[in-house]
Coordinates of C-alpha atoms in Angstrom, one line a residue:
M1 CA -102.0 -28.1 -19.6
D2 CA -104.6 -29.1 -17.0
L3 CA -108.2 -28.9 -18.8
S4 CA -109.7 -28.3 -15.3
L5 CA -108.0 -24.3 -15.7
L6 CA -109.7 -23.8 -19.3
T7 CA -113.6 -22.6 -19.3
L8 CA -115.7 -24.0 -22.0
D9 CA -115.6 -21.3 -23.9
Q10 CA -111.9 -21.2 -24.1
K11 CA -111.9 -25.0 -24.7
I12 CA -114.3 -24.7 -27.7
G13 CA -111.8 -22.0 -29.2
Q14 CA -108.6 -24.4 -29.1
L15 CA -111.0 -26.5 -31.5
F16 CA -110.9 -23.9 -34.5
I17 CA -108.0 -22.7 -37.0
C18 CA -109.3 -20.0 -38.6
G19 CA -108.0 -17.8 -41.4
F20 CA -107.4 -14.2 -42.1
H21 CA -106.3 -12.0 -45.2
S22 CA -103.4 -9.5 -44.6
L23 CA -99.6 -9.7 -44.4
E24 CA -99.8 -8.5 -40.6
A25 CA -101.9 -9.5 -37.8
D26 CA -105.5 -7.8 -38.1
E27 CA -108.6 -7.1 -36.7
Q28 CA -110.0 -10.1 -37.7
I29 CA -107.1 -12.5 -36.3
R30 CA -106.8 -10.5 -33.4
K31 CA -110.1 -11.0 -32.6
L32 CA -110.9 -14.4 -33.4
V33 CA -107.9 -15.0 -31.0
K34 CA -108.7 -12.5 -28.0
D35 CA -112.1 -12.8 -27.9
Y36 CA -113.3 -16.3 -29.2
H37 CA -109.6 -18.1 -28.2
V38 CA -109.2 -19.3 -31.5
G39 CA -106.5 -22.5 -31.0
G40 CA -104.6 -21.7 -34.4
T41 CA -104.2 -20.1 -38.1
V42 CA -103.8 -20.7 -41.3
Y43 CA -101.9 -18.8 -44.2
F44 CA -102.4 -18.7 -47.8
R45 CA -100.6 -16.9 -49.9
R46 CA -102.4 -14.0 -49.4
N47 CA -100.2 -13.6 -45.9
V48 CA -97.1 -14.1 -47.7
E49 CA -94.8 -11.3 -49.0
S50 CA -91.0 -12.0 -47.9
V51 CA -89.1 -14.3 -45.8
P52 CA -88.8 -11.5 -43.0
Q53 CA -92.2 -10.2 -43.4
L54 CA -93.5 -14.3 -42.8
A55 CA -91.0 -14.6 -40.0
A56 CA -92.2 -11.1 -38.0
L57 CA -96.1 -12.3 -39.2
S58 CA -95.8 -15.8 -37.1
A59 CA -93.9 -14.2 -34.4
D60 CA -96.5 -11.4 -33.7
L61 CA -99.3 -13.9 -34.0
Q62 CA -97.8 -15.9 -31.1
R63 CA -97.4 -12.7 -29.0
L64 CA -101.1 -11.6 -29.6
P65 CA -103.1 -10.9 -26.2
R66 CA -105.4 -13.6 -25.5
S67 CA -106.5 -15.6 -22.4
L68 CA -104.3 -18.2 -22.2
P69 CA -101.0 -16.4 -23.4
D70 CA -98.8 -20.0 -22.7
I71 CA -100.7 -22.1 -25.0
P72 CA -98.8 -21.5 -28.4
L73 CA -101.0 -21.0 -31.5
F74 CA -100.9 -23.6 -34.6
I75 CA -99.6 -22.0 -37.4
S76 CA -100.3 -24.1 -40.3
I77 CA -100.3 -23.8 -43.9
D78 CA -100.8 -26.3 -47.1
Q79 CA -97.4 -26.7 -48.5
E80 CA -97.8 -29.7 -50.4
G81 CA -95.2 -28.5 -53.0
G82 CA -95.3 -28.1 -56.7
M83 CA -98.3 -26.7 -58.0
V84 CA -100.0 -26.2 -54.1
S85 CA -97.3 -24.5 -52.8
R86 CA -97.8 -21.2 -50.3
L87 CA -93.8 -20.8 -49.9
D88 CA -92.7 -20.0 -53.2
H89 CA -90.8 -16.5 -52.6
E90 CA -87.5 -15.0 -53.2
G91 CA -85.2 -17.2 -50.7
M92 CA -87.5 -20.0 -50.1
S93 CA -86.9 -23.4 -51.9
R94 CA -89.3 -24.3 -54.1
I95 CA -90.4 -27.6 -53.2
P96 CA -91.2 -30.3 -55.8
G97 CA -94.7 -31.7 -55.5
N98 CA -95.9 -35.5 -55.1
M99 CA -96.0 -36.8 -58.6
T100 CA -92.7 -35.7 -59.2
L101 CA -91.5 -37.5 -56.3
G102 CA -93.7 -40.4 -57.3
A103 CA -91.6 -40.1 -60.9
A104 CA -88.5 -40.4 -59.2
G105 CA -89.2 -43.6 -57.4
D106 CA -86.6 -42.6 -54.2
V107 CA -88.6 -42.5 -50.8
G108 CA -84.8 -41.5 -49.6
L109 CA -85.5 -38.4 -51.7
T110 CA -89.0 -37.6 -50.3
Q111 CA -88.2 -37.6 -47.0
R112 CA -85.3 -35.4 -47.9
T113 CA -87.6 -33.0 -49.7
A114 CA -90.0 -32.9 -46.9
E115 CA -86.9 -32.2 -44.3
L116 CA -86.0 -28.9 -46.3
A117 CA -89.6 -27.9 -46.1
A118 CA -90.1 -28.6 -42.3
K119 CA -86.8 -26.7 -41.8
E120 CA -88.2 -23.9 -43.6
M121 CA -91.4 -23.9 -42.1
I122 CA -89.7 -23.8 -38.6
A123 CA -87.5 -20.7 -39.6
L124 CA -90.9 -19.1 -40.4
G125 CA -92.8 -20.1 -37.2
I126 CA -95.4 -22.4 -39.0
N127 CA -95.6 -25.5 -37.0
F128 CA -98.2 -27.3 -38.8
N129 CA -98.4 -28.5 -42.4
F130 CA -101.8 -29.8 -44.1
A131 CA -99.6 -32.0 -46.0
P132 CA -98.8 -35.2 -47.1
C133 CA -101.7 -35.5 -49.5
I134 CA -101.5 -39.5 -49.4
D135 CA -104.6 -39.7 -52.0
V136 CA -104.0 -42.6 -54.7
N137 CA -105.0 -40.6 -57.8
N138 CA -106.2 -43.7 -60.2
N139 CA -108.7 -41.3 -62.4
P140 CA -107.4 -39.6 -65.0
A141 CA -110.1 -37.1 -64.5
N142 CA -110.2 -36.0 -61.1
P143 CA -110.1 -32.3 -61.1
V144 CA -108.6 -31.6 -57.6
I145 CA -105.9 -34.1 -56.8
G146 CA -103.9 -35.0 -60.0
V147 CA -100.1 -34.5 -59.4
R148 CA -101.3 -33.5 -55.8
S149 CA -100.3 -37.6 -55.1
F150 CA -97.6 -39.4 -55.3
G151 CA -99.5 -41.9 -58.1
E152 CA -102.2 -44.5 -58.4
D153 CA -100.2 -47.8 -56.7
P154 CA -101.5 -47.5 -53.1
D155 CA -98.4 -49.5 -51.8
K156 CA -96.2 -46.8 -53.3
V157 CA -98.0 -43.9 -52.1
A158 CA -98.2 -45.2 -48.6
E159 CA -94.5 -45.6 -48.8
H160 CA -93.4 -42.1 -49.7
G161 CA -96.4 -40.7 -47.7
A162 CA -94.5 -42.8 -44.4
A163 CA -91.3 -41.1 -45.7
A164 CA -92.7 -37.7 -46.1
I165 CA -94.2 -38.0 -42.8
R166 CA -91.2 -38.8 -41.0
G167 CA -89.5 -36.0 -42.8
Y168 CA -91.9 -33.3 -41.4
Q169 CA -92.2 -34.6 -37.9
Q170 CA -88.6 -35.5 -37.0
T171 CA -87.7 -31.9 -38.4
G172 CA -90.4 -30.8 -35.8
V173 CA -93.4 -29.8 -38.2
I174 CA -96.7 -31.7 -37.1
A175 CA -97.9 -33.2 -40.6
A176 CA -101.7 -34.1 -41.4
A177 CA -102.2 -36.6 -44.1
K178 CA -105.1 -36.1 -46.3
H179 CA -107.8 -36.6 -47.8
F180 CA -109.2 -39.4 -45.3
P181 CA -110.7 -41.7 -46.5
G182 CA -109.3 -41.0 -50.2
H183 CA -110.3 -38.3 -52.5
G184 CA -108.4 -39.9 -55.5
D185 CA -110.8 -41.7 -57.4
T186 CA -113.5 -38.5 -57.9
T187 CA -114.9 -36.3 -60.6
V188 CA -115.9 -33.8 -58.4
D189 CA -113.6 -31.1 -56.8
S190 CA -115.6 -30.8 -53.2
H191 CA -114.3 -26.9 -53.5
R192 CA -117.5 -27.0 -55.7
G193 CA -119.5 -29.5 -54.7
L194 CA -120.2 -33.1 -53.1
A195 CA -118.0 -35.7 -54.4
V196 CA -119.1 -39.7 -54.2
V197 CA -116.4 -42.5 -53.8
P198 CA -119.2 -45.4 -54.5
H199 CA -116.9 -48.6 -54.1
D200 CA -117.4 -51.4 -51.5
K201 CA -115.5 -51.7 -48.3
Q202 CA -113.1 -54.3 -49.7
R203 CA -112.3 -52.2 -52.7
L204 CA -111.5 -48.9 -50.1
H205 CA -109.7 -51.3 -47.7
R206 CA -107.2 -52.4 -50.9
I207 CA -106.8 -49.4 -52.7
E208 CA -107.9 -46.0 -50.6
L209 CA -107.3 -46.7 -47.4
V210 CA -103.8 -48.6 -47.5
P211 CA -101.5 -45.6 -47.2
F212 CA -104.0 -44.1 -44.3
V213 CA -103.0 -47.2 -42.7
K214 CA -99.6 -46.9 -43.3
A215 CA -99.6 -43.2 -42.4
I216 CA -100.9 -44.4 -38.7
G217 CA -98.3 -47.1 -38.4
A218 CA -95.7 -44.1 -39.0
G219 CA -96.9 -42.3 -36.0
V220 CA -98.4 -39.2 -38.0
D221 CA -100.0 -36.2 -35.7
A222 CA -102.8 -35.5 -37.3
I223 CA -105.5 -36.5 -40.6
M224 CA -107.3 -34.5 -42.4
T225 CA -110.9 -35.4 -43.4
A226 CA -112.5 -35.3 -47.2
H227 CA -116.0 -33.5 -47.7
V228 CA -116.5 -36.7 -49.7
A229 CA -119.7 -39.5 -49.9
F230 CA -118.4 -43.1 -49.1
P231 CA -121.8 -45.1 -49.3
A232 CA -120.2 -48.3 -48.1
F233 CA -119.2 -46.9 -44.8
E234 CA -121.7 -44.1 -44.7
P235 CA -125.0 -45.5 -46.5
E236 CA -127.1 -41.9 -45.6
G237 CA -124.5 -40.1 -48.5
T238 CA -123.1 -38.0 -45.2
P239 CA -120.1 -36.4 -46.6
A240 CA -116.8 -38.2 -44.3
T241 CA -116.2 -35.2 -42.7
L242 CA -119.4 -35.2 -40.9
S243 CA -119.8 -38.9 -40.6
G244 CA -119.4 -40.8 -37.0
R245 CA -119.3 -43.5 -39.2
V246 CA -116.0 -42.6 -40.9
L247 CA -114.5 -40.7 -38.5
T248 CA -115.3 -42.4 -35.0
D249 CA -116.0 -46.0 -36.2
L250 CA -113.2 -46.7 -39.1
L251 CA -110.9 -43.8 -38.3
R252 CA -110.7 -44.2 -34.6
G253 CA -112.4 -47.8 -34.1
E254 CA -111.2 -50.0 -36.8
L255 CA -107.9 -48.4 -38.0
G256 CA -106.9 -47.1 -34.5
F257 CA -106.1 -43.4 -34.8
E258 CA -105.3 -41.6 -31.4
G259 CA -104.3 -38.6 -33.1
V260 CA -106.1 -35.3 -34.2
I261 CA -108.5 -35.3 -36.6
V262 CA -109.0 -32.1 -38.7
T263 CA -111.3 -31.0 -41.3
D264 CA -111.0 -29.5 -44.5
C265 CA -112.1 -25.9 -44.5
L266 CA -116.1 -26.0 -44.3
E267 CA -116.3 -22.8 -46.5
M268 CA -115.8 -25.5 -49.1
H269 CA -119.0 -26.0 -51.2
A270 CA -119.5 -29.6 -50.3
I271 CA -120.1 -28.1 -46.8
S272 CA -121.2 -24.9 -47.0
K273 CA -123.6 -25.4 -49.6
S274 CA -125.3 -28.2 -48.3
C275 CA -125.8 -27.8 -44.2
G276 CA -123.9 -24.6 -43.8
I277 CA -120.7 -24.0 -42.2
A278 CA -122.4 -23.2 -38.8
E279 CA -124.0 -26.4 -38.5
G280 CA -121.1 -28.3 -40.4
A281 CA -118.9 -27.2 -37.5
V282 CA -121.2 -28.7 -34.9
R283 CA -122.1 -32.1 -37.0
A284 CA -118.0 -32.3 -37.9
I285 CA -117.4 -32.3 -33.7
E286 CA -120.1 -34.3 -33.2
A287 CA -118.8 -37.3 -35.9
G288 CA -115.2 -36.9 -34.0
A289 CA -113.3 -34.5 -35.5
D290 CA -111.0 -32.7 -33.4
L291 CA -110.3 -29.2 -35.1
V292 CA -112.2 -27.8 -37.3
L293 CA -110.9 -25.4 -40.1
V294 CA -112.7 -22.2 -41.7
S295 CA -110.4 -20.6 -43.6
H296 CA -111.8 -17.2 -45.1
T297 CA -114.6 -15.2 -43.6
L298 CA -115.2 -13.9 -40.3
G299 CA -118.6 -13.9 -39.9
D300 CA -118.7 -17.4 -40.6
Q301 CA -115.7 -18.3 -38.1
I302 CA -117.8 -16.8 -35.4
A303 CA -121.0 -18.3 -36.3
A304 CA -119.4 -22.0 -36.4
I305 CA -117.8 -20.8 -32.8
R306 CA -120.8 -19.7 -31.2
A307 CA -123.0 -22.9 -32.9
V308 CA -121.0 -25.2 -31.3
R309 CA -121.2 -23.3 -27.8
E310 CA -124.7 -23.3 -28.7
A311 CA -125.0 -27.2 -29.2
V312 CA -123.5 -28.1 -25.8
A313 CA -125.8 -25.6 -24.0
V314 CA -128.5 -27.3 -25.5
G315 CA -126.9 -30.7 -24.5
R316 CA -126.4 -31.5 -28.2
L317 CA -122.7 -31.8 -27.7
S318 CA -121.5 -33.1 -24.3
E319 CA -118.6 -31.3 -22.6
E320 CA -117.2 -34.4 -22.2
V321 CA -116.6 -34.7 -26.0
I322 CA -115.2 -31.0 -25.9
N323 CA -112.7 -32.0 -23.4
R324 CA -111.8 -35.1 -25.1
S325 CA -110.7 -32.9 -28.4
A326 CA -109.4 -29.9 -26.5
G327 CA -106.8 -32.5 -24.7
R328 CA -105.8 -34.0 -28.1
V329 CA -105.3 -30.8 -29.3
L330 CA -103.3 -29.4 -26.2
A331 CA -101.4 -32.7 -26.0
L332 CA -100.2 -32.0 -29.8
K333 CA -99.5 -28.3 -29.2
E334 CA -97.2 -29.9 -26.1
K335 CA -95.2 -32.6 -27.9
R336 CA -94.4 -30.6 -31.3
I337 CA -94.5 -26.8 -30.1
G338 CA -94.1 -26.7 -26.3
K339 CA -94.5 -23.6 -24.3
L340 CA -93.6 -20.1 -25.9
P341 CA -90.0 -18.9 -25.3
P342 CA -89.7 -15.2 -24.3
A343 CA -90.4 -12.8 -26.6
P344 CA -87.0 -11.4 -27.4
E345 CA -86.7 -7.9 -26.9
K346 CA -85.8 -7.2 -30.7
K347 CA -87.3 -9.1 -34.0
T348 CA -84.4 -11.4 -34.4
S349 CA -83.9 -11.6 -38.5
V350 CA -83.6 -15.0 -40.5
P351 CA -81.8 -16.2 -43.2
V352 CA -82.3 -15.2 -46.9
P353 CA -82.4 -17.6 -48.5
L354 CA -83.7 -19.7 -45.7
T355 CA -81.5 -22.8 -47.1
P356 CA -78.1 -22.3 -48.4
Q357 CA -78.5 -22.9 -52.6
A358 CA -75.6 -25.4 -52.5
E359 CA -77.5 -27.6 -49.8
S360 CA -81.2 -26.8 -51.3
G361 CA -80.1 -26.6 -55.2
A362 CA -78.5 -30.0 -54.9
L363 CA -81.6 -31.9 -53.6
L364 CA -83.9 -29.9 -55.8
T365 CA -82.1 -30.5 -58.7
R366 CA -81.8 -34.7 -58.2
V367 CA -85.2 -34.8 -57.7
A368 CA -86.0 -32.9 -61.0
E369 CA -83.4 -34.9 -63.2
S370 CA -85.0 -38.0 -61.7
S371 CA -88.4 -37.4 -62.4
V372 CA -88.2 -36.6 -66.1
T373 CA -90.3 -39.3 -67.9
L374 CA -89.7 -40.1 -71.7
V375 CA -93.1 -42.0 -72.7
K376 CA -92.2 -42.5 -76.3
D377 CA -89.6 -40.8 -78.9
T378 CA -89.8 -41.2 -82.8
G379 CA -86.2 -40.1 -82.8
N380 CA -87.1 -36.5 -82.5
L381 CA -84.5 -36.4 -79.1
P382 CA -82.1 -35.1 -78.6
F383 CA -82.3 -31.6 -80.4
D384 CA -79.8 -30.0 -82.9
P385 CA -78.2 -27.3 -81.6
A386 CA -77.3 -26.3 -85.1
E387 CA -81.0 -25.7 -85.5
G388 CA -83.4 -23.0 -84.3
M389 CA -86.6 -24.1 -82.5
L390 CA -89.6 -23.3 -81.0
V391 CA -91.2 -23.7 -77.6
V392 CA -95.0 -23.1 -77.2
W393 CA -95.5 -22.7 -74.0
P394 CA -98.8 -22.1 -72.0
E395 CA -99.2 -19.3 -69.4
L396 CA -101.6 -19.7 -66.8
R397 CA -103.7 -16.7 -66.8
H398 CA -106.4 -18.3 -64.3
R399 CA -106.3 -19.8 -61.0
T400 CA -107.7 -22.9 -59.8
E401 CA -108.7 -23.8 -55.9
V402 CA -105.8 -25.4 -55.4
D403 CA -103.3 -23.8 -57.8
E404 CA -101.8 -20.5 -56.0
P405 CA -98.7 -20.2 -58.1
A406 CA -96.3 -17.5 -58.3
V407 CA -96.0 -15.7 -61.1
H408 CA -93.9 -17.9 -62.9
R409 CA -91.8 -15.9 -65.4
Y410 CA -88.9 -18.5 -66.3
T411 CA -90.0 -20.7 -69.0
L412 CA -88.6 -23.3 -70.6
A413 CA -86.9 -21.1 -73.4
D414 CA -85.2 -19.7 -70.8
A415 CA -84.0 -22.9 -69.7
L416 CA -82.9 -24.4 -73.0
R417 CA -81.1 -21.0 -73.6
R418 CA -79.1 -21.6 -71.0
H419 CA -77.7 -24.6 -72.9
G420 CA -77.2 -21.8 -76.0
E421 CA -79.9 -23.3 -77.9
R422 CA -81.2 -20.5 -80.2
V423 CA -85.1 -21.0 -79.2
S424 CA -88.0 -18.7 -80.4
L425 CA -91.1 -18.6 -77.8
S426 CA -94.6 -18.5 -79.0
V427 CA -96.8 -18.0 -75.5
I428 CA -100.4 -19.2 -75.3
G429 CA -103.2 -19.0 -72.7
T430 CA -103.6 -22.7 -71.3
H431 CA -107.1 -22.2 -72.8
P432 CA -105.4 -20.8 -76.0
T433 CA -108.1 -18.5 -78.2
E434 CA -108.3 -18.9 -82.1
R435 CA -105.9 -16.5 -82.8
E436 CA -103.3 -17.9 -80.8
I437 CA -103.6 -21.4 -82.2
E438 CA -103.5 -19.9 -85.8
D439 CA -100.6 -17.5 -85.0
V440 CA -98.3 -21.4 -83.6
L441 CA -99.4 -22.9 -87.0
K442 CA -98.1 -20.1 -88.8
Q443 CA -95.1 -19.8 -87.1
S444 CA -94.3 -23.1 -86.8
R445 CA -93.5 -23.4 -90.4
D446 CA -90.0 -21.6 -90.0
F447 CA -89.0 -24.4 -87.6
S448 CA -88.0 -28.3 -88.1
Q449 CA -87.6 -28.6 -84.2
I450 CA -90.8 -27.8 -82.5
V451 CA -91.9 -28.5 -78.6
V452 CA -95.2 -28.2 -77.3
V453 CA -95.8 -27.8 -73.4
T454 CA -99.0 -28.4 -72.2
Y455 CA -101.0 -27.5 -68.9
T456 CA -103.9 -29.6 -67.6
A457 CA -105.0 -28.3 -64.1
E458 CA -108.7 -29.9 -63.5
G459 CA -109.1 -33.4 -64.9
E460 CA -109.4 -33.0 -69.3
I461 CA -107.0 -31.1 -71.1
P462 CA -108.2 -27.5 -72.4
E463 CA -109.8 -27.9 -75.8
G464 CA -107.4 -25.5 -77.8
Q465 CA -104.4 -27.2 -76.5
A466 CA -105.8 -30.5 -77.8
R467 CA -106.5 -28.9 -80.8
L468 CA -103.1 -27.5 -81.1
V469 CA -101.2 -30.3 -80.5
Q470 CA -103.6 -32.0 -83.4
D471 CA -103.5 -29.6 -85.8
L472 CA -99.4 -29.3 -85.7
N473 CA -99.4 -33.5 -86.1
L474 CA -101.7 -33.2 -89.2
L475 CA -99.1 -30.8 -90.5
Y476 CA -95.7 -32.5 -89.7
G477 CA -96.7 -35.9 -88.5
S478 CA -94.7 -37.5 -85.5
R479 CA -91.5 -34.7 -86.2
F480 CA -92.4 -32.6 -82.9
V481 CA -92.4 -33.3 -79.0
V482 CA -95.0 -33.0 -76.7
V483 CA -94.0 -32.5 -73.0
S484 CA -96.8 -32.4 -70.3
S485 CA -95.8 -29.8 -67.4
R486 CA -98.8 -31.0 -64.9
N487 CA -101.0 -34.0 -65.4
P488 CA -99.6 -36.5 -67.3
Y489 CA -102.9 -37.8 -68.7
D490 CA -102.5 -35.2 -71.4
L491 CA -101.2 -38.0 -74.4
Q492 CA -105.0 -39.9 -74.1
Y493 CA -106.1 -36.4 -76.4
F494 CA -103.3 -37.1 -78.9
P495 CA -102.0 -40.5 -78.8
E496 CA -100.3 -40.2 -82.3
V497 CA -97.8 -37.7 -81.1
G498 CA -94.0 -39.1 -82.0
T499 CA -92.4 -38.1 -78.8
Y500 CA -94.1 -37.4 -75.2
L501 CA -92.4 -36.5 -71.9
C502 CA -93.9 -35.6 -68.7
L503 CA -93.3 -33.3 -66.4
Y504 CA -94.8 -32.7 -62.9
E505 CA -94.8 -29.6 -62.4
N506 CA -93.1 -26.3 -64.6
R507 CA -91.2 -25.0 -62.1
S508 CA -87.3 -23.7 -62.8
F509 CA -85.6 -27.2 -61.2
A510 CA -88.0 -28.9 -63.1
L511 CA -87.5 -26.9 -66.3
D512 CA -83.9 -27.2 -66.4
A513 CA -84.2 -31.0 -65.8
L514 CA -86.2 -31.5 -69.0
A515 CA -84.1 -28.8 -70.9
N516 CA -81.1 -31.0 -70.1
V517 CA -82.9 -34.2 -71.6
L518 CA -84.2 -32.4 -74.5
T519 CA -80.5 -31.6 -75.5
G520 CA -79.0 -34.8 -74.4
T521 CA -77.0 -33.6 -71.6
T522 CA -78.8 -35.8 -69.3
A523 CA -80.9 -39.1 -69.9
P524 CA -84.6 -39.2 -68.6
R525 CA -84.6 -41.3 -65.5
G526 CA -88.1 -41.1 -64.1
S527 CA -91.0 -43.6 -64.4
L528 CA -94.9 -42.8 -65.2
P529 CA -96.4 -42.9 -61.2
V530 CA -99.6 -43.3 -63.0
S531 CA -101.5 -45.4 -66.2
L532 CA -101.8 -43.0 -69.2
D533 CA -103.4 -46.6 -71.2
S534 CA -103.0 -50.2 -71.8
R535 CA -99.6 -49.8 -73.5
Y536 CA -98.5 -47.2 -70.7
R537 CA -99.0 -48.5 -67.4
A538 CA -98.1 -47.2 -64.3
G539 CA -93.9 -47.8 -63.6
F540 CA -93.4 -47.6 -67.2
R541 CA -90.3 -45.4 -68.8
L542 CA -89.0 -46.1 -72.3
P543 CA -85.9 -47.9 -72.3

């Protein structure tokens, strides 16, 4: 569309993606689209109930009354897979996460997985995915990336990231590689505060920037910024999202990126608790961002849009800057979405499941079976089907900022029972109480085969889980099995255990693959995507 046909307010509105809180197009998003001309919206789990509901919602959003009816909305989502999956409902494929794909080590599987995810997003009316996450996770204490990364090797992360980008974009979904210039070596979650990556430029070019250079070469449509400070590029300590030295000088100038730069959500504390959301929106556009993401609160969304309008009115932002960003946004919409088709007389239905199980199940099973990683074993495997076994299962009872799991009623015990195993299940919290620990220790006396599943969401394993494993080790020596079902670094807290396997998510395909390994039905084929210690380096797997 010719930019000269748009008013200044319409062009500014196109630079914003805003969320809302309902399963249908509510007053919040209607007002933002009609009165403030916002260019798109973002889905969270709060917006998703079922396949038919979400497809209908997307169609309704594109039909909302607005001053620019011929320009489609970005309908975006964080569908990374694994532990960051907004689309995890009946009839939707349960896409594996990046570290699962990194452990499988097959970029062809990564691309096919992205194609499957994109195909289903298109069917649901979603056209913009804030993925892949191409941060290099080289810090075991990272509280926010972890299994969202393909691993610690920058070249392998780059290859998998490029494969995912091809999968999304060749299927018609906009990909946004994140979080530039890299959120992998941090110990602070930017949802909660400002993280700093203190390394020099040479180190950053050698590790953190490698996947982004590859993504740019692969033609990635968009890059999402990190609310992280990089003193080597920005000595004033300004987070990358607000830094012209990072977004304009480095990303545009040095790396040659010509696509759309989108911010991470400005309501995250690294921005909202420092300069504030409205001021952050102005600074982000000043720095070189094209799209501003404000995910939750209507008052903050309106304040941010008005602040940008006021910045133009007083000369702080030039209309030329607005035009340049609006031009990129509209060009991307034309490239990937095109013009809206005429609204059908009746709402069209979508199939449930979105992809036939024979097609999706074969792929997801292959990924899962290629990812289970055996790190060490002192002869506990395979399990003897004639003997009963105890499974200790951690139940997630709280949500982290980047973890919105469905209610996972399927456990490892269920997966093992499919093999006819006699299994007793002991459920504990991810932060188990003293009573829960005592109950497991008491129950364990009746079993010669014990498997403890651990789950670490934020950097360090919860103290109770670590103590439970340590107490079991005092009782039984190496005669039990530990499986990490998220961050693989848990072994650092109990290196003396005899048998240790890594599973990088706790969903059904992964658990079925693990059960196959525990029973000797299949061999573990995954390799460590990250280093656990000097003995178990990235790429290791037990022969």
